[in-house]
CSV table of C-alpha atoms in Angstrom, one decimal:
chain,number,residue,atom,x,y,z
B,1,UNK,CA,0.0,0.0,0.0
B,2,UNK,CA,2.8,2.6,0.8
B,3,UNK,CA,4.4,1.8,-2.9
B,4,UNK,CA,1.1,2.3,-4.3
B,5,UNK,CA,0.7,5.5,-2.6
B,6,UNK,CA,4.2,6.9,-3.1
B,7,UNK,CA,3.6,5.8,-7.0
B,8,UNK,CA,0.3,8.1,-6.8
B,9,UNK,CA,2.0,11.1,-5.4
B,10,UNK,CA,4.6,10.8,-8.3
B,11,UNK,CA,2.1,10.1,-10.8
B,12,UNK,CA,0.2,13.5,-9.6
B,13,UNK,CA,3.0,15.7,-9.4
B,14,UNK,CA,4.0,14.3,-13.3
B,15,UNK,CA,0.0,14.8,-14.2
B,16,UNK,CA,-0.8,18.8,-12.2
B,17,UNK,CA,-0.6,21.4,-14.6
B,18,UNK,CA,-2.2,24.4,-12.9
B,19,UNK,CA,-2.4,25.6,-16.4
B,20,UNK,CA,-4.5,23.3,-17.6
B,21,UNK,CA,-7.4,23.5,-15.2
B,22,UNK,CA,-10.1,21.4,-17.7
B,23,UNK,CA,-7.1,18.5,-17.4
B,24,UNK,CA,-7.4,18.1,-13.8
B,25,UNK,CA,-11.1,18.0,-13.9
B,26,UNK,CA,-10.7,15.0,-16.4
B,27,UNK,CA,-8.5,13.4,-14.4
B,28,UNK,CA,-10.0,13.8,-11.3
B,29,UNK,CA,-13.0,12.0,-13.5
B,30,UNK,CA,-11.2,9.5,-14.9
B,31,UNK,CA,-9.7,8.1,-11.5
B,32,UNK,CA,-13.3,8.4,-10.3
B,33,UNK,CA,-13.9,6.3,-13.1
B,34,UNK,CA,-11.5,3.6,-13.0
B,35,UNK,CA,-10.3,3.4,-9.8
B,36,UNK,CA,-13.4,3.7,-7.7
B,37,UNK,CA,-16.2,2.8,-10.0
B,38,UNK,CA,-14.6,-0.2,-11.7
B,39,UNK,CA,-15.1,0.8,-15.0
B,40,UNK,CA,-12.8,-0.3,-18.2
B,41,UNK,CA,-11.9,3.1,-19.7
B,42,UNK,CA,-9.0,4.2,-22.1
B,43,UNK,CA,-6.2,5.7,-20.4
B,44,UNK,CA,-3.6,6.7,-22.6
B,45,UNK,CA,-3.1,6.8,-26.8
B,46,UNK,CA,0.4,6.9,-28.7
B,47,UNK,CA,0.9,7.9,-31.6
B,48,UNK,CA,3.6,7.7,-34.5
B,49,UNK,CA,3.6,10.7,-36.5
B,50,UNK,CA,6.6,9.2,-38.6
B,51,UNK,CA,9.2,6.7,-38.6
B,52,UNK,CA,11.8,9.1,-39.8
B,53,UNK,CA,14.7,9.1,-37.4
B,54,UNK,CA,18.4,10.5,-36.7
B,55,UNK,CA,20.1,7.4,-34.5
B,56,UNK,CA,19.8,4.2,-35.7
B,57,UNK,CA,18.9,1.8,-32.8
B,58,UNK,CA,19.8,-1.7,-32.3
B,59,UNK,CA,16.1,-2.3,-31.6
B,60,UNK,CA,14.4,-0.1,-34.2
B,61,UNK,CA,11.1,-1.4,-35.9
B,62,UNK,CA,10.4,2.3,-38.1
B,63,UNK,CA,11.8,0.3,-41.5
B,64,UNK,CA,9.5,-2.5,-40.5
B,65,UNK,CA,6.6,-0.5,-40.3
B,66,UNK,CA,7.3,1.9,-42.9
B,67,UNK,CA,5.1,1.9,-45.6
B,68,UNK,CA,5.9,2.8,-49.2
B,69,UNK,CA,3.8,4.2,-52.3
B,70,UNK,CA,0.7,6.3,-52.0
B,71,UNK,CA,-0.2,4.8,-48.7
B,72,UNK,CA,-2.5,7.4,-46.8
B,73,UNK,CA,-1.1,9.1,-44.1
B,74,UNK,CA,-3.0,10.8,-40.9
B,75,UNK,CA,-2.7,14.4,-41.5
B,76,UNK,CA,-3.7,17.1,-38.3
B,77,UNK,CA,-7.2,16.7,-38.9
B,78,UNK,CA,-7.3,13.2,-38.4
B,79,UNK,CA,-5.5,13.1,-35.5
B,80,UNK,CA,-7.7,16.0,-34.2
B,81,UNK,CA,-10.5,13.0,-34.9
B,82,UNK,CA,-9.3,10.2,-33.5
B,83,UNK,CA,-8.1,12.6,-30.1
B,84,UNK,CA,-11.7,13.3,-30.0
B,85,UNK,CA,-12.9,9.9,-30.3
B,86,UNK,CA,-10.2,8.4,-27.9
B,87,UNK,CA,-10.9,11.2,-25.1
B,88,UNK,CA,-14.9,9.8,-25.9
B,89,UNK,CA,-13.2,6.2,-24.4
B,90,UNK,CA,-11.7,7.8,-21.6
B,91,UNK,CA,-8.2,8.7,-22.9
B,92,UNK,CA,-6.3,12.0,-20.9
B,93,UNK,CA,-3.0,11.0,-22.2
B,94,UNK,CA,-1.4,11.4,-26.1
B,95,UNK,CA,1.9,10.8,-26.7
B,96,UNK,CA,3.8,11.4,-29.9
B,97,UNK,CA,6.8,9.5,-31.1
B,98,UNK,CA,8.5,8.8,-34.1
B,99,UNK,CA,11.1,7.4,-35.3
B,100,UNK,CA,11.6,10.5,-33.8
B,101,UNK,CA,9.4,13.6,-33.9
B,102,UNK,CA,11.5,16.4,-33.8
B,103,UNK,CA,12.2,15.9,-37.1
B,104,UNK,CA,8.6,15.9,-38.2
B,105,UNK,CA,7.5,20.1,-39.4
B,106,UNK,CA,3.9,19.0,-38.9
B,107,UNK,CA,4.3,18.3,-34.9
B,108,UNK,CA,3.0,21.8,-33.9
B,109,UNK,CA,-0.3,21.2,-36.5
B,110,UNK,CA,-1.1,17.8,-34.3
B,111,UNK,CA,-0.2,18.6,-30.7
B,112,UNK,CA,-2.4,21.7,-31.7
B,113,UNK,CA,-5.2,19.6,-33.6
B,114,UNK,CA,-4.9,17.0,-29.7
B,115,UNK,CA,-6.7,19.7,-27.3
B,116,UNK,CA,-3.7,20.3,-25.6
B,117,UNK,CA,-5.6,22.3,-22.7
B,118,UNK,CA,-7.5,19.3,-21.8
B,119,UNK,CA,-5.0,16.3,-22.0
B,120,UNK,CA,-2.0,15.4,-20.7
B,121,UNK,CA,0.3,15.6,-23.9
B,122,UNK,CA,3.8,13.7,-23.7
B,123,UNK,CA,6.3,13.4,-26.6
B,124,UNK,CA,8.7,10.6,-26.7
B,125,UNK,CA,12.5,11.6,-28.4
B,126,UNK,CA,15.8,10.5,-28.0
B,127,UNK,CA,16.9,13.6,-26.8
B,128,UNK,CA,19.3,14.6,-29.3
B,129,UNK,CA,17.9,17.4,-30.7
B,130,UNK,CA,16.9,19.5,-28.0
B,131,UNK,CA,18.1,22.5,-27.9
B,132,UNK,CA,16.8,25.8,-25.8
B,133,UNK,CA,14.6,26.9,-28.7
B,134,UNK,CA,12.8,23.3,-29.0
B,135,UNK,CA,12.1,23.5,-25.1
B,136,UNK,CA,10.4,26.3,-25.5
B,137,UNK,CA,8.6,25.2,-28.6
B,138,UNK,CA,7.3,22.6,-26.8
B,139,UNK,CA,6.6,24.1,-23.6
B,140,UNK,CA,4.3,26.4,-26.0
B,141,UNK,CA,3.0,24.1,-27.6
B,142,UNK,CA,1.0,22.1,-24.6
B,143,UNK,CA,3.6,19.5,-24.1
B,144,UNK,CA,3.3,18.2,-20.5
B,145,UNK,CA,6.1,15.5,-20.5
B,146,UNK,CA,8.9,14.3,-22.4
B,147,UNK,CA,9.7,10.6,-22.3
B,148,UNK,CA,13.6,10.2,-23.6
B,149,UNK,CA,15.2,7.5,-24.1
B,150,UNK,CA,18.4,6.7,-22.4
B,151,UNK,CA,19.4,3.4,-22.4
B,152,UNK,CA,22.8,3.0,-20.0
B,153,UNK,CA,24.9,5.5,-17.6
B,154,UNK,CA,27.8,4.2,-19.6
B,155,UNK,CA,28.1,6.6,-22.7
B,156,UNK,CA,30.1,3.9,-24.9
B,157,UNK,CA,27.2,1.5,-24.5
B,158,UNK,CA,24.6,3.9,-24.6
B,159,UNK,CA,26.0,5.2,-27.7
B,160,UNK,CA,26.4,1.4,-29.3
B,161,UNK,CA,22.7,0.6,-28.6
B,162,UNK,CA,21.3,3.9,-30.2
B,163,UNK,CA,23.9,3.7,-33.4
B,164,UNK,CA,25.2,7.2,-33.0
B,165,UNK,CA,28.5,8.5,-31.3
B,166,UNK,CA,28.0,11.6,-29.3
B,167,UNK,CA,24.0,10.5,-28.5
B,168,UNK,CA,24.9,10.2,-24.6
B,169,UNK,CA,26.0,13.6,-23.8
B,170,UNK,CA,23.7,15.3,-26.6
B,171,UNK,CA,20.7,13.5,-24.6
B,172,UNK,CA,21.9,14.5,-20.9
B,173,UNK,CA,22.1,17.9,-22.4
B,174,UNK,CA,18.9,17.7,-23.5
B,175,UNK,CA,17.6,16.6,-20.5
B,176,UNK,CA,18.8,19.4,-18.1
B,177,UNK,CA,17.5,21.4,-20.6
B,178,UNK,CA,13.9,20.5,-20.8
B,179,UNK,CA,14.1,20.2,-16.6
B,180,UNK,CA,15.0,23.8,-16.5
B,181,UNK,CA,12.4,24.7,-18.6
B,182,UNK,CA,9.9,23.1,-16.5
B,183,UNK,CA,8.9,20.1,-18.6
B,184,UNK,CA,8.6,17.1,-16.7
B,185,UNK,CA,10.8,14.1,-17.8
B,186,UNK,CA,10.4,10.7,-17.8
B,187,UNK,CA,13.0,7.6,-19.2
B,188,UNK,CA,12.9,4.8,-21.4
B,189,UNK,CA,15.2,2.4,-20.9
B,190,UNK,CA,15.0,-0.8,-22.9
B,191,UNK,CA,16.5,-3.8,-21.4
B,192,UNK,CA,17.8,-7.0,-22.0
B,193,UNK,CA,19.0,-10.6,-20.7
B,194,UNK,CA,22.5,-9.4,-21.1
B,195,UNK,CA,22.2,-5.7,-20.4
B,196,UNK,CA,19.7,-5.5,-17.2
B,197,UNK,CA,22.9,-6.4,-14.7
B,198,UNK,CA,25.2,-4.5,-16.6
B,199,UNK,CA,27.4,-1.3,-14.6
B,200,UNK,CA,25.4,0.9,-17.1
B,201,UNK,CA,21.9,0.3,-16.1
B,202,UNK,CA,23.1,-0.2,-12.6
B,203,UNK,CA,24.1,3.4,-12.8
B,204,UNK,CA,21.1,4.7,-14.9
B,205,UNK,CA,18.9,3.0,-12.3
B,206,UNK,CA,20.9,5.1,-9.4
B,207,UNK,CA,20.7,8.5,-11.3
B,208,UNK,CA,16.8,8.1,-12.0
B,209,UNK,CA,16.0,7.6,-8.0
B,210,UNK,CA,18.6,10.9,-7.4
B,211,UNK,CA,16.9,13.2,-10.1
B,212,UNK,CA,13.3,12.0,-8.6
B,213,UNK,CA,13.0,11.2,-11.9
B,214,UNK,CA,10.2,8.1,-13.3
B,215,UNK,CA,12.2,5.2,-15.2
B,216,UNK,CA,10.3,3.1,-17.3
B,217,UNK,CA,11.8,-0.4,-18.2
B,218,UNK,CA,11.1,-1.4,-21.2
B,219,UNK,CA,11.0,-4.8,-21.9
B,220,UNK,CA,13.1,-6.3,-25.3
B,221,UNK,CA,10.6,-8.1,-28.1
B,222,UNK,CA,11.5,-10.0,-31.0
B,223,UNK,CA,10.8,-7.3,-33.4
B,224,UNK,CA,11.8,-4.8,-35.6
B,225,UNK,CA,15.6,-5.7,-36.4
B,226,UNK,CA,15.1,-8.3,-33.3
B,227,UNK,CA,12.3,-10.0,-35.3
B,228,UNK,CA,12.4,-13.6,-34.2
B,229,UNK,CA,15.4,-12.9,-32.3
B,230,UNK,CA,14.6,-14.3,-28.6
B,231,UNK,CA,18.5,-14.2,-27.7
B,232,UNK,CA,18.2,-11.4,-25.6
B,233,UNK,CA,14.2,-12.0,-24.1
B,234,UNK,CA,14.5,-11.5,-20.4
B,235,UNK,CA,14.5,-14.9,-18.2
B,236,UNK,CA,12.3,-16.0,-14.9
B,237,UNK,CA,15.2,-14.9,-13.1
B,238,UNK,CA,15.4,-11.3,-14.9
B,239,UNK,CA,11.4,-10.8,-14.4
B,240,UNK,CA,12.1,-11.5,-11.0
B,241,UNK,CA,14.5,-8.9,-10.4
B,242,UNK,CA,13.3,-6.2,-12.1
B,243,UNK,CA,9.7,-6.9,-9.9
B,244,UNK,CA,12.2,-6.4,-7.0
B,245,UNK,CA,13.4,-3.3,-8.4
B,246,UNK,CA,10.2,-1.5,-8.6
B,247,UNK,CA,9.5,-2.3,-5.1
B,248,UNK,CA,12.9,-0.6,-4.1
B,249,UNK,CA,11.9,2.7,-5.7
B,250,UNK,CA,8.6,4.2,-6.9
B,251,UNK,CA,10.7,5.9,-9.6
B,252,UNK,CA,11.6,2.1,-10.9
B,253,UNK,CA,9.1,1.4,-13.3
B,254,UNK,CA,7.1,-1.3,-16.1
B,255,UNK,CA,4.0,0.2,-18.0
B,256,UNK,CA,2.6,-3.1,-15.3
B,257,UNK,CA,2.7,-0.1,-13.0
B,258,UNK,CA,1.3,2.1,-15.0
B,259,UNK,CA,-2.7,1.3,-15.2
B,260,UNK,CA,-5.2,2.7,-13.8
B,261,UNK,CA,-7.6,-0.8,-13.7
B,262,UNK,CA,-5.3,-3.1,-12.3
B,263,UNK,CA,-1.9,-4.3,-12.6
B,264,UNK,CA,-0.2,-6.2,-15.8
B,265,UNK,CA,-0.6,-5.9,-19.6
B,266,UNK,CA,-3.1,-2.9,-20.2
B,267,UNK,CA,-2.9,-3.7,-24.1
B,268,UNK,CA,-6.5,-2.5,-25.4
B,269,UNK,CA,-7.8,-2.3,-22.4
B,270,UNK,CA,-6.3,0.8,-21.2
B,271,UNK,CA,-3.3,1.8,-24.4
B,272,UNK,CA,-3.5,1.9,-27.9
B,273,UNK,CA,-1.0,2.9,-30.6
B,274,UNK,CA,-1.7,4.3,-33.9
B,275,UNK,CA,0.8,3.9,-36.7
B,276,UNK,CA,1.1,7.2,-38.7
B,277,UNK,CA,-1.1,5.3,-41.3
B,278,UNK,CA,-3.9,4.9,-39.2
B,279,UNK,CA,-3.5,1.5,-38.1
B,280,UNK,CA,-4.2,0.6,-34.5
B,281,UNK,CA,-2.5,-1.5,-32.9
B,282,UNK,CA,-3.1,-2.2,-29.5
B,283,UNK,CA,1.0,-2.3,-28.3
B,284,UNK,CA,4.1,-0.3,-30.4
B,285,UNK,CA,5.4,-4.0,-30.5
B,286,UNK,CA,2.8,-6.1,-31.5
B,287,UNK,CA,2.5,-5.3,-35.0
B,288,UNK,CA,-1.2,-6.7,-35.9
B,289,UNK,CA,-3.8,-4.3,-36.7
B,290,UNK,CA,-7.0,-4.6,-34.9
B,291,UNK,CA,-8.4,-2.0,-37.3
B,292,UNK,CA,-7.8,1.4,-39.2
B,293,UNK,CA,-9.0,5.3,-38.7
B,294,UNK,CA,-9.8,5.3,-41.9
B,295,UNK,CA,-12.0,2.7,-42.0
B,296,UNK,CA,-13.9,2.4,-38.8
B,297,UNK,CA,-13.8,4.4,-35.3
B,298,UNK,CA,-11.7,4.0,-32.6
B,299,UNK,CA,-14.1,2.3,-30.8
B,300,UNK,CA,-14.9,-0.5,-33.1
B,301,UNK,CA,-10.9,-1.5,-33.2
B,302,UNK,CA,-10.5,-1.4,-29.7
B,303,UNK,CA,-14.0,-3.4,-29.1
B,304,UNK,CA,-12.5,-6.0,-31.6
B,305,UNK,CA,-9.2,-6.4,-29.3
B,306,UNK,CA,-11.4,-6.8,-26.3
B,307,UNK,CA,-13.0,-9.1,-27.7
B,308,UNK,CA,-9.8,-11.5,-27.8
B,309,UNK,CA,-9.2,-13.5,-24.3
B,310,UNK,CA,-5.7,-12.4,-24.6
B,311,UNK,CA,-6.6,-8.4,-23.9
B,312,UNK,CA,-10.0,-8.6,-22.1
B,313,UNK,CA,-7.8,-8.9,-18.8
B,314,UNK,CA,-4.6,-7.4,-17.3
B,315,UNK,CA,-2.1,-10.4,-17.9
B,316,UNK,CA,0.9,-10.8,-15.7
B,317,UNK,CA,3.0,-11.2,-18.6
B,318,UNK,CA,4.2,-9.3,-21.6
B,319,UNK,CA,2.5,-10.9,-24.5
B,320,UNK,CA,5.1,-10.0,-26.6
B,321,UNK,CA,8.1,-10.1,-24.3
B,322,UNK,CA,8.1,-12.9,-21.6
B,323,UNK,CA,4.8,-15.3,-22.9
B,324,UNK,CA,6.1,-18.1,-24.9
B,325,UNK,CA,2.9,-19.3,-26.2
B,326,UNK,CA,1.7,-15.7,-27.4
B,327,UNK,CA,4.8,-15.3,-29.5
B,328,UNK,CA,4.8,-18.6,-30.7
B,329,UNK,CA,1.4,-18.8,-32.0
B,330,UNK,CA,0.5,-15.5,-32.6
B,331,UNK,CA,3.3,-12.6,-32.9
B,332,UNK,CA,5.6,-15.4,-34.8
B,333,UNK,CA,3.1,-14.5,-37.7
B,334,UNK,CA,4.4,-11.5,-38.2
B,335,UNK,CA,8.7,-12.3,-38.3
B,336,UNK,CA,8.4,-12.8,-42.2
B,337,UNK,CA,5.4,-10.8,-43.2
B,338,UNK,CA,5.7,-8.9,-46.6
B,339,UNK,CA,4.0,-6.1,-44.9
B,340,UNK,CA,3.0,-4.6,-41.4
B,341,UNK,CA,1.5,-4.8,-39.6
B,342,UNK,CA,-0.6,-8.0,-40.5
B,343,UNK,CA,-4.3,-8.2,-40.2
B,344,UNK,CA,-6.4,-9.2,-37.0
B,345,UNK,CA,-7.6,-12.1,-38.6
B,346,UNK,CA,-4.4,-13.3,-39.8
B,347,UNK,CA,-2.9,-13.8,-36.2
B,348,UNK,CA,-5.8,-14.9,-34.4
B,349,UNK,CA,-8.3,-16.2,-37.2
B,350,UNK,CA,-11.5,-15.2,-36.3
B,351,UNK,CA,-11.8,-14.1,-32.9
């Protein structure tokens, strides 16, 4: 009970934004909702604006998911439609990633199309190309959060994983930036069988609980340029000790800690992630398409997902990380597709 309550306290001083008074009423409603009242509501909606990117990560699935052609792509208005729709399910938080972002000149047309002054609005970057200027762009813009990605406290490694020398101190620099600014800051770390005892994460682990700072671990899934690749899936063992670590610190996180309805895999039930093509998917790693924008609502892709056994509950498992029988059976389907992400139907037939 204490961890749950020191968790709260960080989750509300991340969430208050005195000036965004119409946000805090919808929050205050939504935990009414979920947490008191029992009900199954949308928490949180991610979006990919693009898949172009300036590092080159070890773990990257934007070539993967990139689609070529005259493929239609979401433009501000749609977004402004599916924000809409989403926030009608519950939703208080969009996030915008990439690839990465920053390098998108259409960002301030969809954080402004996302009703900013109602939600809580994160962006997920690597860091890199903050500068003062984009801090205050952002700041202007609505933006609430940035979630970077920082994945050791050893620059040589961090620098390996992301493809990119320089990426660890252009990141940290980017970091103290957005902190002075005011934006609130959150890490991604992803981590691995061989990587989660390793001096660097050790260290990255240490800094987070110093800064006061929420670190979300990110579990590694065989996709993207690790399609198929279960080398570096974390073990019993691993599982075990991160579920230590988040007890040590509230700042130590999974997205298991992150729902609102009860603890595990919130996939559909509480997350969804839109591909900049309109595709929803109901995880950024499981690349099967429960449905389009442009073809139904948000509500009728996400009613299809609940209707699988796999998301109508909070598993205590990544589906796509640490569940054998879910990757074997159903995510395998997608290690040698011609094109992503594949069709409901295609991984689970007809359900």
């Amino acid at each position: 009970m204490r961890r749950k309550l020191q968790q709260l306290a960080i989750n509300t001083r991340y969430a208050f934004n005195p000036r965004k008074p119409r946000l805090v009423a919808r929050l205050a409603s939504a935990v009414t909702q979920t947490m008191v009242l029992g009900r199954q509501r949308l928490r949180y909606v991610d979006f990919s604006i693009g898949y172009a990117c300036n590092l080159h990560c070890q773990h990257c699935f934007a070539t993967a998911l990139t689609q070529r052609g005259n493929k239609r792509v979401m433009k501000p208005d749609d977004y402004g439609r599916v924000v809409r729709e989403a926030m009608a399910l519950g939703a208080v938080n969009f996030s915008f990633q990439g690839g990465e972002p920053l390098l998108f000149h259409q960002l301030d047309e969809i954080i402004g199309a996302s009703h900013a002054e109602q939600n809580l609005i994160s962006v997920t970057t690597n860091g890199t190309l903050l500068d003062p200027a984009q801090v205050v762009r952002l700041k202007r813009l609505g933006v609430d959060i940035l979630t970077v990605s920082l994945d050791s406290d050893d620059p040589a490694e961090h620098d390996r994983f992301r493809g990119k020398a320089g990426a660890y101190d252009k990141t940290l620099a980017g970091i103290e930036l957005a902190r002075a600014e005011g934006l609130k800051v959150t890490l991604g770390t992803v981590v691995t069988h061989d990587s989660l005892h390793s001096p660097g994460i050790q260290g990255l682990l240490q800094r987070a609980i110093e800064l006061r700072c929420v670190l979300n671990l990110i579990m590694p899934v065989p996709a993207g340029r690790w399609a198929g690749d279960e080398a570096m899936l974390l073990t019993q063992d691993d599982l075990a000790y991160i579920d230590h670590l988040t007890h040590v610190s509230p700042y130590i996180r999974t997205d298991f800690q992150a729902n609102w309805g009860g603890y595990g895999c919130g996939a559909a039930k509480e997350i969804l992630y839109i591909t900049p093509y309109g595709d929803v998917l109901t995880c950024p790693f499981m690349h099967i398409a429960a449905g389009n924008i442009f073809e139904e609502s948000v509500a009728q892709a996400r009613a299809r997902a609940l209707a699988n056994p796999y998301f109508s509950t909070y598993h205590d498992t990544c589906l796509v990380s640490t569940n054998p029988e879910f990757i074997e059976q159903h995510l395998s389907k997608t290690f040698d597709a011609e094109h992503l992400p594949i069709p409901w139907e295609d991984a689970f037939g007809g359900s």
